[in-house]
PDB file of C-alpha atoms in Angstrom:
ATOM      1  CA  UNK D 264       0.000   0.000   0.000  1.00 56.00           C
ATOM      2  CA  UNK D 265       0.976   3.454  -1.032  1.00 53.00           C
ATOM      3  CA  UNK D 266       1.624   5.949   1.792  1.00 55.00           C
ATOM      4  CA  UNK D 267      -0.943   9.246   1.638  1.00 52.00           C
ATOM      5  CA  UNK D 268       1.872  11.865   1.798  1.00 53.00           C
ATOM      6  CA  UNK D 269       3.495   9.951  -0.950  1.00 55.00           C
ATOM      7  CA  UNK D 270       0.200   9.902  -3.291  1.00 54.00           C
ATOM      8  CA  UNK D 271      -0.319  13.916  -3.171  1.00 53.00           C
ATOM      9  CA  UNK D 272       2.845  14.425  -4.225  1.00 60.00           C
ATOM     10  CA  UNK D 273       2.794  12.381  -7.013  1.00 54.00           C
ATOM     11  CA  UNK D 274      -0.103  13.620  -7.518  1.00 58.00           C
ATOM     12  CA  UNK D 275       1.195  17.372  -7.535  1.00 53.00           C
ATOM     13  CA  UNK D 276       4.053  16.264 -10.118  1.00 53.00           C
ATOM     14  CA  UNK D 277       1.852  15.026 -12.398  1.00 44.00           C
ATOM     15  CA  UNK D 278      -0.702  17.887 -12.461  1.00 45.00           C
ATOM     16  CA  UNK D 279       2.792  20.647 -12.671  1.00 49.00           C
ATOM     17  CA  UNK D 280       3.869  18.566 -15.551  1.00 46.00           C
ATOM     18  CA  UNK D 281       0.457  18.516 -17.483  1.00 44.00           C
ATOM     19  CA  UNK D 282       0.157  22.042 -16.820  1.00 47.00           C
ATOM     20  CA  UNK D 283       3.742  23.065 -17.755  1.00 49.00           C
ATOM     21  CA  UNK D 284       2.995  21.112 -20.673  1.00 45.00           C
ATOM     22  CA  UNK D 285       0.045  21.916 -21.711  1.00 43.00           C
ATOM     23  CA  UNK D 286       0.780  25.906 -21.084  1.00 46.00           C
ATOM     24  CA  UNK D 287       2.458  28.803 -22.594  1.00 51.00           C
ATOM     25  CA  UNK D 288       3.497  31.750 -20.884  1.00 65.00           C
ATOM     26  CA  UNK D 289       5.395  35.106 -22.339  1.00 76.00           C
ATOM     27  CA  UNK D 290       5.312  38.576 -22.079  1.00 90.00           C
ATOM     28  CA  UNK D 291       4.087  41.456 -24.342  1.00 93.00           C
ATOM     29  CA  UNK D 292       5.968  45.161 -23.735  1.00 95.00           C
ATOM     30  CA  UNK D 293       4.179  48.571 -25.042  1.00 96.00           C
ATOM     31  CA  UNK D 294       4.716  52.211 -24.557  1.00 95.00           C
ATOM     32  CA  UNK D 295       2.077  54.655 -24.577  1.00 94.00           C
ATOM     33  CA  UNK D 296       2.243  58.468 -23.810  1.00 93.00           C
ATOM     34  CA  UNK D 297       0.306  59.770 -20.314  1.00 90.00           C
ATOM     35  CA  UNK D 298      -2.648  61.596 -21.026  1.00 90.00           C
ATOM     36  CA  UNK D 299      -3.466  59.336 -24.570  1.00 93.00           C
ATOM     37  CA  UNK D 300      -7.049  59.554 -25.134  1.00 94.00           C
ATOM     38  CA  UNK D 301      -9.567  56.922 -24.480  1.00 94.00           C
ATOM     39  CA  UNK D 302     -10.115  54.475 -27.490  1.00 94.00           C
ATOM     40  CA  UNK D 303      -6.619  55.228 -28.699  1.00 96.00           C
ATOM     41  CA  UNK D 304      -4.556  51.442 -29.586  1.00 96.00           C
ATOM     42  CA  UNK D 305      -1.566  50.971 -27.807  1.00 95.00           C
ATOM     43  CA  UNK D 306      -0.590  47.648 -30.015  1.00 96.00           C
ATOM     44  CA  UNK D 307      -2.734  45.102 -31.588  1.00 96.00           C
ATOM     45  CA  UNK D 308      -2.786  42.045 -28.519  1.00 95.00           C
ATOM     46  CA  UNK D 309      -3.814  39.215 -30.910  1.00 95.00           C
ATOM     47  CA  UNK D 310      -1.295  40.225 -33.869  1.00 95.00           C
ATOM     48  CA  UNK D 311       1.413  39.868 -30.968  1.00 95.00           C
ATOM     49  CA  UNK D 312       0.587  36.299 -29.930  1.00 94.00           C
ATOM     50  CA  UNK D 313      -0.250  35.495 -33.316  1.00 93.00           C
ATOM     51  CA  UNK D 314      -3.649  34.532 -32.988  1.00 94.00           C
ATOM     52  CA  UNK D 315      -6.744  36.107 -34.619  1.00 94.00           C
ATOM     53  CA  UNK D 316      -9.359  38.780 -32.879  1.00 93.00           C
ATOM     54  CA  UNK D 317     -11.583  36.433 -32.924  1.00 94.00           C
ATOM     55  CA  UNK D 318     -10.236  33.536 -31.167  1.00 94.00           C
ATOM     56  CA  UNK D 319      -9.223  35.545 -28.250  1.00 93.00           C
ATOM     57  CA  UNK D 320     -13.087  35.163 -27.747  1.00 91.00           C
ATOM     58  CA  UNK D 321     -13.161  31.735 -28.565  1.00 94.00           C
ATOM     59  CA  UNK D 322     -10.287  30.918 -25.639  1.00 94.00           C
ATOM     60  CA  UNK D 323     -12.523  32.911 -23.303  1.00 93.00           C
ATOM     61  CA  UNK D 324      -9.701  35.381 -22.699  1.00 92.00           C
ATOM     62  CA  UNK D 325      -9.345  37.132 -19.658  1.00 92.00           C
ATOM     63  CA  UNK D 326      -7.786  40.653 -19.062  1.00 91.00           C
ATOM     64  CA  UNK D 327      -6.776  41.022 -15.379  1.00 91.00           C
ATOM     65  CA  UNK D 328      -4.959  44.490 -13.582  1.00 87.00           C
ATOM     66  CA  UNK D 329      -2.450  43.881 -11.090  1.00 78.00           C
ATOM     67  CA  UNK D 330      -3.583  47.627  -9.571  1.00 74.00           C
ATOM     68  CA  UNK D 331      -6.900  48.756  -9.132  1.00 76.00           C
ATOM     69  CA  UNK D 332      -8.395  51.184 -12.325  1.00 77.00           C
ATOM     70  CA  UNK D 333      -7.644  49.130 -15.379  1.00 81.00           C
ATOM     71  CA  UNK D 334      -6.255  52.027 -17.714  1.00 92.00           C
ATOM     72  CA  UNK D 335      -6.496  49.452 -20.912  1.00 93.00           C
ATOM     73  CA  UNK D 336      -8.546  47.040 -22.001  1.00 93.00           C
ATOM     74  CA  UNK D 337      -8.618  44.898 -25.230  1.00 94.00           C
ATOM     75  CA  UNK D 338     -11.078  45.111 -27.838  1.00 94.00           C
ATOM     76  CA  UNK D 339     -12.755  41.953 -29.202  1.00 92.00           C
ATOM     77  CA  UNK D 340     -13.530  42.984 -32.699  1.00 94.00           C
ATOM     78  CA  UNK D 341      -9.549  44.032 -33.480  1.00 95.00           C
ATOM     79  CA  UNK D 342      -7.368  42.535 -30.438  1.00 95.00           C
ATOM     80  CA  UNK D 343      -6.231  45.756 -29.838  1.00 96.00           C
ATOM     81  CA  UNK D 344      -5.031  46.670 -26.866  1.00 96.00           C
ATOM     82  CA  UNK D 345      -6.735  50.491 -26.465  1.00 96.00           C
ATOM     83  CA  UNK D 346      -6.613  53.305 -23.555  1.00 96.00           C
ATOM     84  CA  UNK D 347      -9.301  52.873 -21.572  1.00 94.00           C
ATOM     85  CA  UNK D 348      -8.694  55.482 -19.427  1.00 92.00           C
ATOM     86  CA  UNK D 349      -5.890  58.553 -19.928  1.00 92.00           C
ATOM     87  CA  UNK D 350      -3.004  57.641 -17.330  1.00 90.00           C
ATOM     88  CA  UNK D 351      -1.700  60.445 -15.290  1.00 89.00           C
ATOM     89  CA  UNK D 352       2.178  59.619 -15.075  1.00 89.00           C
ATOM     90  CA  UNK D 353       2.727  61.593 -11.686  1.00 86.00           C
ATOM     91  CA  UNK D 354      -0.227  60.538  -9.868  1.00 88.00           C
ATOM     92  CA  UNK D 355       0.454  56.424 -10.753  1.00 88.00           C
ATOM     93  CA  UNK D 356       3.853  56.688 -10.108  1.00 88.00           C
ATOM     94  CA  UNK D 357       4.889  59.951  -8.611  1.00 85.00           C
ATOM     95  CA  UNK D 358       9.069  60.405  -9.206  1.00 82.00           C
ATOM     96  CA  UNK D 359      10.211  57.312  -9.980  1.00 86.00           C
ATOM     97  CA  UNK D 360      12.374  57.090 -13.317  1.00 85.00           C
ATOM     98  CA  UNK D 361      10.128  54.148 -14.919  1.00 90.00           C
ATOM     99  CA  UNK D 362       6.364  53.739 -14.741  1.00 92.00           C
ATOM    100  CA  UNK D 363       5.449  50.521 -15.603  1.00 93.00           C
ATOM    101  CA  UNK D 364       1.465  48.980 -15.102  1.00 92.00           C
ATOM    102  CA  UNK D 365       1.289  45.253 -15.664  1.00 92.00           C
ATOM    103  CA  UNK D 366      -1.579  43.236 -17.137  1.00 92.00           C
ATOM    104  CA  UNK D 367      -2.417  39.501 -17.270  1.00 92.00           C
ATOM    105  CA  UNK D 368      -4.072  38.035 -20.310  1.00 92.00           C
ATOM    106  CA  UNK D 369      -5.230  34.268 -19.620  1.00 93.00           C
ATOM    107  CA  UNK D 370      -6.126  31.994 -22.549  1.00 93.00           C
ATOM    108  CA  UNK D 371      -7.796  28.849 -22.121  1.00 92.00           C
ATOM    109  CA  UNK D 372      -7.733  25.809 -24.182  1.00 89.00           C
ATOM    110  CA  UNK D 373      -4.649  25.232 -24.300  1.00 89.00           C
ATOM    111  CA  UNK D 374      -4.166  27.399 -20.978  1.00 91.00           C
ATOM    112  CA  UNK D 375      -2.090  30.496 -21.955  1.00 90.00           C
ATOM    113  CA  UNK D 376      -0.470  33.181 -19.450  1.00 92.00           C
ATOM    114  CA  UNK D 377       0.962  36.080 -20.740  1.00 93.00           C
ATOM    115  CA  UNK D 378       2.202  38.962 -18.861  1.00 93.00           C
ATOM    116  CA  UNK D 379       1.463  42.975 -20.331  1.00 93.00           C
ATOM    117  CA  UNK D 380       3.623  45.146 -19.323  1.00 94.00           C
ATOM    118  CA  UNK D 381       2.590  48.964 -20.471  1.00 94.00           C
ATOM    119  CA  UNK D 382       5.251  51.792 -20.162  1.00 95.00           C
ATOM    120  CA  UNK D 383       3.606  54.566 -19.457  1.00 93.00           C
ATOM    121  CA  UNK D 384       6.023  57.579 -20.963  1.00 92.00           C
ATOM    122  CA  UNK D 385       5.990  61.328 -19.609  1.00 85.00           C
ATOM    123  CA  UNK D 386       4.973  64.217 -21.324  1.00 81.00           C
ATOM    124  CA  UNK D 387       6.737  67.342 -21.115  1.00 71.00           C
ATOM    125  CA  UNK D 388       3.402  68.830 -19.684  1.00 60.00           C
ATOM    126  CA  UNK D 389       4.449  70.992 -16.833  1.00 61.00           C
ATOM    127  CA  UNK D 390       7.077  74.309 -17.578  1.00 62.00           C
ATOM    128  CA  UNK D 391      10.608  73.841 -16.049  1.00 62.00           C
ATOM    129  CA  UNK D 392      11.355  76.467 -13.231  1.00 65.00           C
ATOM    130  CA  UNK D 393      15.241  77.286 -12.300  1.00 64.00           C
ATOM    131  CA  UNK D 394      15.461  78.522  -8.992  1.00 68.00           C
ATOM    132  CA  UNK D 395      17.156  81.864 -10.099  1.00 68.00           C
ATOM    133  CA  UNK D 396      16.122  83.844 -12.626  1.00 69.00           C
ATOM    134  CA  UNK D 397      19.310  85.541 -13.587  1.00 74.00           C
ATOM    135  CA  UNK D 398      22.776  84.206 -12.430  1.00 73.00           C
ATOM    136  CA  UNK D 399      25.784  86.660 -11.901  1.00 76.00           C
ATOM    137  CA  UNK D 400      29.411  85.307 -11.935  1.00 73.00           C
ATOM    138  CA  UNK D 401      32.239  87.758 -10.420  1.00 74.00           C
ATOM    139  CA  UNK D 402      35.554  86.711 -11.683  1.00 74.00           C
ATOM    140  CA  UNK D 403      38.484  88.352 -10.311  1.00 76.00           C
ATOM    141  CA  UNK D 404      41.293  89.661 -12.942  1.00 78.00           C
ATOM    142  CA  UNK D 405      43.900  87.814 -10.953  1.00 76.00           C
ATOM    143  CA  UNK D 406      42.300  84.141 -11.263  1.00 72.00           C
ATOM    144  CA  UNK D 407      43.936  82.290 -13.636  1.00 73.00           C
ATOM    145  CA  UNK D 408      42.196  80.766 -16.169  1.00 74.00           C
ATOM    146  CA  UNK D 409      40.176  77.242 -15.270  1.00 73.00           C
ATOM    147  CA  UNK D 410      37.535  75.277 -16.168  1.00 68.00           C
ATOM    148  CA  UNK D 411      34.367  76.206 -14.641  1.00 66.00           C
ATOM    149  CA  UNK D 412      31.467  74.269 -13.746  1.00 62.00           C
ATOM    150  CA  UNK D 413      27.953  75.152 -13.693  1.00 65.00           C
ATOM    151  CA  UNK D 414      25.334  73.161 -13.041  1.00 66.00           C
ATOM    152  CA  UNK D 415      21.859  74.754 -12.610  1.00 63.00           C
ATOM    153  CA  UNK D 416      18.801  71.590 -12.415  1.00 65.00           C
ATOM    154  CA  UNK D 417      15.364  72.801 -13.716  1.00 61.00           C
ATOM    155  CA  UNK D 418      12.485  71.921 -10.613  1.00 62.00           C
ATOM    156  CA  UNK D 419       9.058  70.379 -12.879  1.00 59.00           C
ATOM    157  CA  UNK D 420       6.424  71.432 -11.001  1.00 59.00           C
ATOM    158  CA  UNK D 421       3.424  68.735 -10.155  1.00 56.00           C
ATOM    159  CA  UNK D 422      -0.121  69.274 -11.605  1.00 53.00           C
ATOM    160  CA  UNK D 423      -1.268  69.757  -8.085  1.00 54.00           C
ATOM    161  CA  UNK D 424       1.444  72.613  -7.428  1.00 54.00           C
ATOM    162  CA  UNK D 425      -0.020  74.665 -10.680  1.00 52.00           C
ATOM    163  CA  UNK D 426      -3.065  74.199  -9.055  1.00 54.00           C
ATOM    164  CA  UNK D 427      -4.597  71.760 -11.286  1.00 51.00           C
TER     165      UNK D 427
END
């Protein structure tokens, strides 16, 4: 007689290797710029994996957000992957140097994961400020002559700083 403890986990090898084998996983990249109008395509979803509009229907496809608002969605009739809502760069994700929101798409029949990864891009939206308006160098006759360095960094304001 078989042990329990030794049943489940051949039981759990055999289910990872049917599913391993019977499933495909990759992962799509786009770019889009903040602020793109709603019903604007980002890329075509179904061109990318190679399939056809309409069989993302018949694999009862599944578009899942790993954050709350979905800001895309994909359209049945082309596969497209379109702006469902504009995406505010700042507000989603403040200063940091890459904004990235990442999608699932689940096929089924064979079972299909493939990860959606949307760059969201920034817009030059908001003026550059320096913190001086003019700058004034006083350079002595008697200094010899060296390299100088000046670095002055532009501050971008925020939407909610203009008041917006």
């Amino acid at each position: 007689e078989i042990p329990a403890g030794r049943m489940v986990g051949w039981r759990v090898a055999v289910l990872c290797l049917w599913v391993s084998c019977g499933s495909a996983a990759g992962q799509l990249e786009y770019s889009v710029s903040e602020e793109t109008e709603r019903g604007v395509a980002v890329g075509n979803v179904a061109q990318d994996l190679r399939l056809s509009a309409a069989a993302l229907s018949l694999r009862n496809f599944r578009f899942l957000s790993s954050h709350g608002e979905p800001y895309f969605e994909v359209d049945l009739a082309s596969g497209s992957l379109v702006v469902r809502e504009p995406a505010d760069r700042e507000r989603l994700c403040g200063d940091k140097a890459a904004c990235v929101l990442t999608y699932e798409l689940v096929l089924e029949d064979p079972l299909e994961l493939h990860n959606i990864h949307v760059h969201v891009l920034d817009t030059n939206d908001n003026s550059p400020h320096f913190p001086a308006g003019d700058v004034q160098l006083h350079i002595p006759e008697f200094l010899m002559p060296e390299p100088v360095l000046l670095s002055l960094t532009p501050k971008m304001p925020t939407r909610e700083a203009m008041g917006c």
